[in-house]
Coordinates of C-alpha atoms in Angstrom, one line a residue:
Chain R
X115 CA 107.1 111.9 91.4
X116 CA 105.8 113.2 88.1
X117 CA 104.7 116.6 87.2
X118 CA 102.5 116.8 84.3
X119 CA 101.2 119.9 82.6
X120 CA 97.6 120.6 82.3
X121 CA 98.2 120.5 78.6
X122 CA 99.0 116.7 79.0
X123 CA 96.0 116.2 81.0
X124 CA 93.8 117.9 78.5
X125 CA 95.4 115.8 75.8
X126 CA 94.2 112.6 77.2
X127 CA 91.1 114.0 79.0
X128 CA 89.4 117.0 77.5
X129 CA 90.0 118.8 74.5
X130 CA 89.5 122.4 75.0
X131 CA 88.0 124.6 72.2
X132 CA 85.7 127.3 72.2
X133 CA 82.7 126.1 70.2
X134 CA 79.1 126.4 69.6
X135 CA 78.1 122.9 70.6
X136 CA 74.5 123.0 72.1
X137 CA 73.7 121.5 75.6
X138 CA 72.6 118.2 74.3
X139 CA 75.6 115.8 74.7
X140 CA 76.9 114.7 71.5
X141 CA 77.2 111.0 72.1
X142 CA 80.3 109.5 71.3
X143 CA 79.5 106.4 69.4
X144 CA 82.7 104.6 68.6
X145 CA 82.7 102.4 65.5
X146 CA 82.4 99.2 67.7
X147 CA 80.2 100.2 70.5
X148 CA 76.6 101.5 70.0
X149 CA 76.0 101.9 73.8
X150 CA 76.7 105.0 75.5
X151 CA 79.8 105.0 77.6
X152 CA 80.2 107.2 80.6
X153 CA 82.9 109.1 82.4
X154 CA 83.1 110.3 86.0
X155 CA 83.2 114.1 86.5
X156 CA 83.4 116.3 89.5
X157 CA 83.4 120.1 89.4
X158 CA 85.4 122.4 91.7
X159 CA 84.6 126.1 91.9
X160 CA 87.9 127.8 92.8
X161 CA 87.4 131.3 91.7
X162 CA 87.2 133.4 95.0
X163 CA 84.4 135.9 95.5
X164 CA 82.2 134.9 92.6
X165 CA 79.0 132.7 93.1
X166 CA 78.1 131.4 89.7
X167 CA 75.5 129.6 87.7
X168 CA 77.1 126.8 85.6
X169 CA 75.3 125.9 82.4
X170 CA 75.9 123.1 79.8
X171 CA 74.5 124.7 76.7
X172 CA 71.2 126.2 77.8
X173 CA 70.7 123.9 80.7
X174 CA 71.6 125.0 84.1
X175 CA 73.7 122.4 85.9
X176 CA 74.8 124.2 89.1
X177 CA 72.8 127.0 90.2
X178 CA 74.4 129.2 93.1
X179 CA 77.7 127.5 92.9
X180 CA 79.8 129.0 95.5
X181 CA 83.6 129.5 95.7
X182 CA 85.3 126.5 97.3
X183 CA 82.6 123.9 96.5
X184 CA 83.4 120.6 95.0
X185 CA 80.5 118.5 93.7
X186 CA 80.1 114.8 94.2
X187 CA 81.4 112.7 91.3
X188 CA 78.9 112.3 88.6
X189 CA 78.3 109.8 85.9
X190 CA 78.2 111.6 82.6
X191 CA 77.6 110.3 79.1
X192 CA 80.7 110.6 77.1
X193 CA 80.7 113.4 74.8
X194 CA 81.0 117.2 74.2
X195 CA 79.8 119.7 76.7
X196 CA 79.6 123.5 76.1
X197 CA 80.3 124.7 79.6
X198 CA 79.5 128.4 80.5
X199 CA 80.0 130.0 83.7
X200 CA 77.8 133.0 84.6
X201 CA 78.0 135.3 87.5
X202 CA 75.0 134.4 89.6
X203 CA 71.8 135.4 87.9
X204 CA 73.2 136.6 84.6
X205 CA 72.8 133.5 82.6
X206 CA 72.1 132.1 80.1
X207 CA 71.6 135.0 77.9
X208 CA 74.4 137.2 79.3
X209 CA 78.1 137.2 78.7
X210 CA 79.7 134.2 80.4
X211 CA 82.5 134.8 82.8
X212 CA 84.1 131.5 81.5
X213 CA 83.2 129.5 78.5
X214 CA 84.8 126.3 77.1
X215 CA 83.7 123.2 75.4
X216 CA 84.9 120.2 77.0
X217 CA 85.3 116.7 75.6
X218 CA 84.3 114.1 78.2
X219 CA 86.0 110.9 77.0
X220 CA 84.5 107.4 77.8
X221 CA 85.8 105.9 81.1
X222 CA 87.6 108.9 82.3
X223 CA 87.6 110.2 85.8
X224 CA 88.2 114.0 85.6
X225 CA 87.7 117.0 87.6
X226 CA 86.5 120.3 86.1
X227 CA 88.0 123.3 87.7
X228 CA 86.9 126.9 87.4
X229 CA 89.7 128.8 88.8
X230 CA 92.1 131.8 88.4
X231 CA 95.2 131.9 86.1
X232 CA 98.4 132.9 87.6
X233 CA 97.6 136.4 86.7
X234 CA 94.2 136.4 88.2
X235 CA 91.9 135.7 85.2
X236 CA 89.0 133.2 85.6
X237 CA 89.4 130.1 83.4
X238 CA 88.4 126.5 83.3
X239 CA 90.6 123.4 83.2
X240 CA 89.9 119.7 83.2
X241 CA 92.3 117.5 85.2
X242 CA 92.3 113.7 84.6
X243 CA 92.3 112.0 87.9
X244 CA 94.8 109.0 88.4
X245 CA 92.7 106.1 89.4
X246 CA 95.3 103.4 88.8
X247 CA 96.0 100.9 91.5
X248 CA 98.1 102.2 94.5
X249 CA 100.6 99.8 96.0
X250 CA 99.7 98.3 99.4
X251 CA 100.4 100.6 102.3
X252 CA 100.7 103.7 100.1
X253 CA 98.6 106.7 99.2
X254 CA 98.7 108.8 96.1
X255 CA 99.0 112.5 96.7
X256 CA 98.2 114.9 93.8
X257 CA 98.7 118.6 94.1
X258 CA 97.2 121.0 91.5
X259 CA 98.1 124.7 91.4
X260 CA 95.1 126.7 90.4
X261 CA 95.7 129.9 92.4
X262 CA 96.5 133.3 91.2
X263 CA 100.0 133.0 92.6
X264 CA 103.7 132.3 91.4
X265 CA 105.3 128.9 91.5
X266 CA 105.4 127.1 94.7
X267 CA 106.8 124.3 96.6
X268 CA 104.6 121.8 98.5
X269 CA 106.1 120.6 101.8
X270 CA 105.1 117.6 104.0
X271 CA 106.6 117.9 107.6
X272 CA 108.7 120.8 106.4
X273 CA 110.4 118.8 103.6
X274 CA 109.7 119.9 100.0
X275 CA 107.7 117.1 98.2
X276 CA 106.9 119.0 95.1
X277 CA 109.1 121.8 93.8
X278 CA 108.5 124.7 91.5
X279 CA 104.8 123.9 90.8
X280 CA 103.2 126.3 88.5
X281 CA 99.6 127.3 87.7
X282 CA 97.9 125.3 86.1
X283 CA 100.1 122.4 86.6
X284 CA 99.8 119.2 88.7
X285 CA 102.3 116.9 90.4
X286 CA 101.6 113.4 92.0
X287 CA 103.5 111.1 94.1
X288 CA 102.9 107.8 96.0
X289 CA 103.8 108.2 99.7
X290 CA 103.3 106.2 102.8
X291 CA 99.7 106.3 103.9
X292 CA 99.1 108.3 107.1
X293 CA 98.6 111.8 108.2
X294 CA 101.1 114.5 107.1
X295 CA 101.4 118.1 107.9
X296 CA 101.5 120.0 104.7
X297 CA 102.1 123.6 103.7
X298 CA 102.7 125.5 100.6
X299 CA 105.6 127.9 100.3
X300 CA 106.8 130.4 97.5
X301 CA 109.0 128.2 95.4
X302 CA 112.6 128.0 96.7
X303 CA 111.7 130.0 99.9
X304 CA 110.5 129.4 103.4
X305 CA 107.8 131.9 103.0
X306 CA 104.5 130.0 103.8
X307 CA 101.8 130.9 101.4
X308 CA 99.2 128.4 102.6
X309 CA 99.0 126.2 105.7
X310 CA 100.1 124.2 107.5
X311 CA 97.3 121.8 107.1
X312 CA 96.8 118.2 108.2
X313 CA 96.2 115.8 105.3
X314 CA 94.9 112.3 106.0
X315 CA 96.4 110.3 103.2
X316 CA 94.3 107.3 103.2
X317 CA 95.8 104.0 101.9
X318 CA 94.8 103.1 98.4
X319 CA 93.2 106.6 97.6
X320 CA 94.2 109.5 95.7
X321 CA 94.2 112.7 97.8
X322 CA 94.1 115.6 95.5
X323 CA 95.0 119.0 97.0
X324 CA 94.2 122.2 95.2
X325 CA 96.0 125.4 96.0
X326 CA 93.5 128.0 95.0
X327 CA 92.6 131.7 95.6
X328 CA 94.6 134.8 94.9
X329 CA 98.0 135.7 96.6
X330 CA 97.0 139.5 95.9
X331 CA 93.8 139.2 97.7
X332 CA 95.4 137.2 100.5
X333 CA 92.9 134.4 100.2
X334 CA 95.0 131.5 99.1
X335 CA 93.6 128.3 100.5
X336 CA 93.7 124.4 100.1
X337 CA 90.8 122.3 98.9
X338 CA 90.9 118.5 99.1
X339 CA 89.3 115.9 96.8
X340 CA 89.6 112.2 97.8
X341 CA 89.2 109.3 95.3
X342 CA 89.1 105.9 97.0
X343 CA 89.1 102.3 96.0
X344 CA 92.5 102.0 94.3
X345 CA 94.0 99.7 97.0
X346 CA 96.1 96.6 96.3
X347 CA 96.6 93.6 98.3
X348 CA 100.1 93.2 99.9
X349 CA 102.4 90.9 98.0
X350 CA 102.2 88.2 100.6
X351 CA 102.4 87.3 104.3
X352 CA 105.8 86.1 105.3
X353 CA 104.7 84.2 108.4
X354 CA 107.1 81.5 108.6
X355 CA 110.6 81.1 110.2
X356 CA 112.4 78.0 110.9
X357 CA 110.2 75.3 109.2
X358 CA 109.6 73.8 112.6
X359 CA 105.9 73.7 112.2
X360 CA 106.2 72.2 108.8
X361 CA 107.7 69.0 110.1
X362 CA 104.3 68.0 111.2
X363 CA 104.9 66.9 114.7
X364 CA 108.5 67.5 115.6
X365 CA 110.9 64.5 115.6
X366 CA 111.6 65.1 119.2
X367 CA 107.8 64.9 120.0
X368 CA 107.7 61.7 117.9
X369 CA 110.6 60.2 119.7
X370 CA 109.1 61.0 123.1
X371 CA 105.9 59.3 122.1
X372 CA 107.8 56.1 121.0
X373 CA 109.9 56.1 124.1
X374 CA 106.8 56.5 126.2
X375 CA 105.1 53.7 124.4
X376 CA 108.0 51.3 124.8
X377 CA 108.4 52.3 128.5
X378 CA 104.7 51.8 129.4
X379 CA 104.6 48.4 127.5
X380 CA 107.7 47.3 129.2
X381 CA 106.6 48.3 132.6
X382 CA 103.1 46.7 132.0
X383 CA 104.7 43.5 130.9
X384 CA 107.0 43.4 133.7
X385 CA 104.3 44.1 136.4
X386 CA 102.0 41.3 135.0
X387 CA 104.7 38.8 134.6
X388 CA 105.7 39.2 138.2
X389 CA 102.1 38.9 139.1
X390 CA 102.0 35.5 137.2
X391 CA 105.1 34.5 139.1
X392 CA 103.6 35.3 142.3
X393 CA 100.4 33.5 141.6
Chain G
X224 CA 110.7 30.6 159.2
X225 CA 112.0 32.6 156.4
X226 CA 109.6 34.6 154.4
X227 CA 109.4 34.0 150.8
X228 CA 110.0 37.2 149.2
X229 CA 107.8 36.2 146.1
X230 CA 104.8 35.7 148.3
X231 CA 102.5 38.8 148.3
X232 CA 99.2 39.7 149.7
X233 CA 96.2 39.4 147.5
X234 CA 95.9 43.2 147.8
X235 CA 99.2 43.9 146.5
X236 CA 98.9 41.3 143.7
X237 CA 95.7 43.1 142.7
X238 CA 97.4 46.4 142.5
X239 CA 100.1 45.0 140.4
X240 CA 97.4 43.6 138.1
X241 CA 95.7 47.0 137.8
X242 CA 99.1 48.8 137.4
X243 CA 100.1 46.3 134.7
X244 CA 97.1 46.4 132.7
X245 CA 97.1 50.3 133.0
X246 CA 100.6 50.4 131.8
X247 CA 99.9 48.2 128.8
X248 CA 96.8 50.3 128.0
X249 CA 98.8 53.5 128.3
X250 CA 101.5 51.8 126.0
X251 CA 98.9 50.7 123.5
X252 CA 97.4 54.2 123.4
X253 CA 100.8 55.8 122.9
X254 CA 101.5 53.3 120.1
X255 CA 98.4 54.3 118.5
X256 CA 99.1 57.9 118.7
X257 CA 102.6 57.4 117.4
X258 CA 101.2 55.4 114.6
X259 CA 98.6 57.9 113.7
X260 CA 100.9 60.9 113.8
X261 CA 103.7 59.1 112.1
X262 CA 101.6 57.6 109.3
X263 CA 99.7 60.9 108.9
X264 CA 102.9 62.2 107.6
X265 CA 104.0 65.6 107.1
X266 CA 103.4 68.3 106.1
X267 CA 100.0 67.0 105.3
X268 CA 97.8 68.3 108.1
X269 CA 94.1 68.0 108.5
X270 CA 92.4 68.7 105.2
X271 CA 91.0 72.1 104.2
X272 CA 87.4 72.6 104.4
X273 CA 84.5 74.9 103.7
X274 CA 83.9 77.7 101.2
X275 CA 84.8 81.4 101.6
X276 CA 82.2 84.2 101.3
X277 CA 83.8 86.4 98.6
X278 CA 81.2 88.3 96.8
X279 CA 83.0 91.5 96.5
X280 CA 81.0 94.1 94.8
X281 CA 82.7 95.8 91.9
X282 CA 84.8 97.8 94.1
X283 CA 87.9 97.5 91.9
X284 CA 86.3 100.2 90.0
X285 CA 87.3 103.3 91.7
X286 CA 84.7 105.3 89.9
X287 CA 82.0 103.4 91.6
X288 CA 81.8 106.2 94.3
X289 CA 79.8 108.0 91.7
X290 CA 76.2 107.2 91.9
X291 CA 74.9 106.2 88.5
X292 CA 72.3 108.7 87.4
X293 CA 70.5 109.2 84.2
X294 CA 71.6 111.9 81.7
X295 CA 70.9 114.6 81.1
X296 CA 73.3 115.6 83.9
X297 CA 72.2 117.5 86.9
X298 CA 74.9 118.1 89.4
X299 CA 74.3 118.5 93.0
X300 CA 74.7 122.2 93.7
X301 CA 76.2 122.0 97.1
X302 CA 77.9 118.8 97.8
X303 CA 79.8 118.1 101.0
X304 CA 83.2 119.8 101.2
X305 CA 85.0 116.4 100.7
X306 CA 83.8 113.6 98.7
X307 CA 85.7 110.9 100.5
X308 CA 83.7 108.1 102.1
X309 CA 82.5 108.2 105.7
X310 CA 84.7 106.4 108.1
X311 CA 84.1 102.9 109.4
X312 CA 81.1 102.4 111.4
X313 CA 82.9 101.0 114.3
X314 CA 86.5 102.1 114.4
X315 CA 87.8 100.3 117.6
X316 CA 90.9 98.4 116.8
X317 CA 91.4 94.8 117.8
X318 CA 93.5 93.9 120.9
X319 CA 93.3 90.2 121.5
X320 CA 92.5 87.2 119.4
X321 CA 91.3 83.9 120.9
X322 CA 90.1 80.4 120.0
X323 CA 88.7 79.0 123.1
X324 CA 88.4 75.4 122.0
X325 CA 92.1 75.4 121.2
X326 CA 93.1 77.4 124.1
X327 CA 94.8 79.8 121.5
X328 CA 95.1 83.4 122.8
X329 CA 97.3 86.2 121.5
X330 CA 97.5 89.9 121.8
X331 CA 97.0 91.8 118.6
X332 CA 99.4 94.6 117.2
X333 CA 98.5 96.8 114.2
X334 CA 100.8 96.1 111.3
X335 CA 101.4 97.6 107.9
X336 CA 103.3 97.0 104.8
X337 CA 107.2 96.3 104.7
X338 CA 109.5 97.7 102.2
X339 CA 109.0 94.7 99.9
X340 CA 105.3 95.2 99.9
X341 CA 104.5 92.3 102.1
X342 CA 102.4 92.3 105.2
X343 CA 104.4 93.0 108.3
X344 CA 104.2 90.1 110.9
X345 CA 105.0 90.6 114.5
X346 CA 108.5 89.1 115.1
X347 CA 107.2 87.4 118.3
X348 CA 105.3 84.4 117.3
X349 CA 103.1 84.6 120.4
X350 CA 101.7 87.9 119.1
X351 CA 99.6 88.4 116.0
X352 CA 99.1 91.3 113.7
X353 CA 96.0 93.1 112.5
X354 CA 96.7 94.4 108.9
X355 CA 95.7 97.9 109.6
X356 CA 94.6 98.7 106.0
X357 CA 92.1 95.9 106.3
X358 CA 88.7 96.8 108.0
X359 CA 88.6 96.6 111.8
X360 CA 86.9 93.5 112.9
X361 CA 83.3 94.4 113.3
X362 CA 83.2 96.6 110.2
X363 CA 80.2 96.2 108.1
X364 CA 82.1 94.7 105.0
X365 CA 85.4 93.4 103.9
X366 CA 88.0 91.0 105.2
X367 CA 89.6 91.8 108.5
X368 CA 93.0 90.2 108.2
X369 CA 95.1 89.0 111.3
X370 CA 98.4 87.5 110.5
X371 CA 100.9 85.5 112.7
X372 CA 104.1 83.5 112.4
X373 CA 103.7 79.8 112.4
X374 CA 107.2 79.5 113.9
X375 CA 110.2 81.8 114.4
X376 CA 113.9 81.5 114.8
X377 CA 114.8 80.9 118.5
X378 CA 111.2 81.2 119.5
X379 CA 109.7 77.9 118.5
X380 CA 106.1 77.4 117.3
X381 CA 104.0 80.4 116.9
X382 CA 100.5 80.8 118.4
X383 CA 99.0 80.5 115.0
X384 CA 100.4 77.0 114.4
X385 CA 97.3 76.0 116.3
X386 CA 95.2 76.9 113.3
X387 CA 96.1 73.4 111.9
X388 CA 93.9 72.1 114.5
X389 CA 91.0 74.4 113.8
X390 CA 87.6 72.9 112.9
X391 CA 84.4 74.0 111.2
X392 CA 82.3 76.0 113.6
X393 CA 85.2 76.8 116.0
X394 CA 84.5 80.0 117.9
X395 CA 86.8 82.9 117.4
X396 CA 86.7 86.0 119.4
X397 CA 88.4 89.4 118.7
X398 CA 88.3 91.5 121.8
X399 CA 88.5 95.3 121.0
X400 CA 90.2 98.1 122.6
X401 CA 87.0 99.7 123.6
X402 CA 86.2 96.5 125.7
X403 CA 83.7 95.2 123.3
X404 CA 84.2 91.9 121.4
X405 CA 83.4 90.4 118.1
X406 CA 82.5 86.7 117.9
X407 CA 83.2 84.6 114.8
X408 CA 82.7 81.0 113.8
X409 CA 85.2 79.2 111.4
X410 CA 83.7 78.5 108.1
X411 CA 86.7 77.5 105.9
X412 CA 90.3 76.7 106.0
X413 CA 92.4 76.9 102.7
X414 CA 96.0 76.2 101.9
X415 CA 96.9 78.8 99.4
X416 CA 100.2 79.0 97.4
X417 CA 102.2 82.1 98.5
X418 CA 102.0 83.6 95.0
X419 CA 98.3 83.2 95.0
X420 CA 97.5 84.8 98.3
X421 CA 97.2 88.4 97.1
X422 CA 94.6 87.3 94.5
X423 CA 92.8 85.1 96.7
X424 CA 90.4 87.6 98.0
X425 CA 91.7 87.4 101.5
X426 CA 92.4 91.2 101.4
X427 CA 89.2 92.3 99.8
X428 CA 87.8 95.5 101.3
X429 CA 84.2 95.1 100.2
X430 CA 81.7 92.2 100.4
X431 CA 80.5 90.2 103.4
X432 CA 82.4 90.9 106.7
X433 CA 84.7 88.1 107.5
X434 CA 87.8 87.6 109.8
X435 CA 90.7 86.1 108.0
X436 CA 93.5 84.4 110.0
X437 CA 96.7 83.9 107.9
X438 CA 99.9 82.0 108.8
X439 CA 102.4 79.8 106.8
X440 CA 102.0 76.3 105.7
X441 CA 104.3 73.6 104.4
X442 CA 106.0 72.3 102.6
X443 CA 109.0 73.9 103.8
X444 CA 111.9 74.2 101.2
X445 CA 114.9 75.9 102.9
X446 CA 116.4 76.5 99.5
X447 CA 113.2 78.0 97.9
X448 CA 112.1 80.8 100.3
X449 CA 110.9 78.5 103.1
X450 CA 107.3 77.9 103.4
X451 CA 105.5 77.4 100.1
X452 CA 101.9 78.1 101.2
X453 CA 99.8 80.1 103.5
X454 CA 97.2 78.8 105.8
X455 CA 94.1 80.9 105.5
X456 CA 91.3 80.4 108.0
X457 CA 88.0 82.3 107.3
X458 CA 85.4 83.0 110.0
X459 CA 82.1 84.7 109.8
X460 CA 80.5 86.9 112.4
X461 CA 78.5 84.7 114.7
X462 CA 75.0 85.6 115.3
X463 CA 74.7 85.7 119.0

């Protein structure tokens, strides 16, 4: 189980810096590759009560983007995007509710999350989604705290799986695939903040659970994102036991065959010889 | 006048001739079978055959879920709540495996992965296991995997030992819990080294739908983990 800060995620995924980059993607042309490489980006709106329009520069990407909505993953050219989030209808000339420039690195799979800070201010963070292979029979579970709430524990079947998770951090683990009953409690307590909720942790997938909303406004909730296709083949099929099958036909069967042949030949010879005598 | 015991009626003599010839024939046949079986040697069985359909799309790339679109970006504004894939088209799990020509028939149990990362195999060699993380038989794509012991301690040969006798075109039927059945025909049999099985495509989740039956194959080296190979029989859905 690893807990990683959003800072670490940002370091590998998205450099955040307020800037003036225009909407046109600044193509990342590395020294060796002229072609434009792409990244996979999903966007989650996790700011309660605020329908927004999302712009990249002056171009509107997501009109009427409602809280609790997660977009399909989208292939984006790698590069720098100036993301502005406006209250519905106020863009693009008004003052954005959130503004950040995100670097979308080639090959990354990331989720851009508009959410509240622990003390309730709208913000934008990018999380890199772990798409490395998952061992056979396992599922990856990622939990991200993007709610205006204090540190929490995440429990599965009543047992804490992740402890002391703070906004805007994430934690992940590989667990047995299957359905778990999960809830979120205030860290170190049995005070349930969210849930319980049934989570279907599919084998070979990464199930990403966002705890979002606001404790003060009593609208804490879970949102789930699933990324599939990281399954692995099992290490083998141990389908043998004694070696009996490897002996071709067993010695006993061979012996029986031989004995049967001798017996039948003997009987035939005897019967025919007696007939000759009789003739 | 004392009867000569060696004198027999023509009828009885005829019976003896027939019996004698029959016995000789049986003996000859048994000799032939013995020679065939013995000379064929072990563990070399009937040869592998066929080719396996393995054109898996680039599913190893987890980002493929994202439809490729041209830039500039335009996100869909209201996507479905969860971006996971839809469930299998036909989710009824398998219940019984049969290969009618071989008289092979076995109940199917769902099996998973053991603590060592290996496929679980039903301990009873008269039962087989459907690897429950592989597609259900009848799914639109991928390899549905059924495993079974070739032999087991104290229980003799397993039902899948019969796979040694399988031939190209043999019918294989999976009966499903919902009462329906999926019919396959055998297209290939391969002997795959234990270490190579995972990478052999037997567990692919995408590509053409096939049924893959897996058991163990010789040689058997007791001091080196037992069986050295897996026997992998591939069948494609029969168009009926």
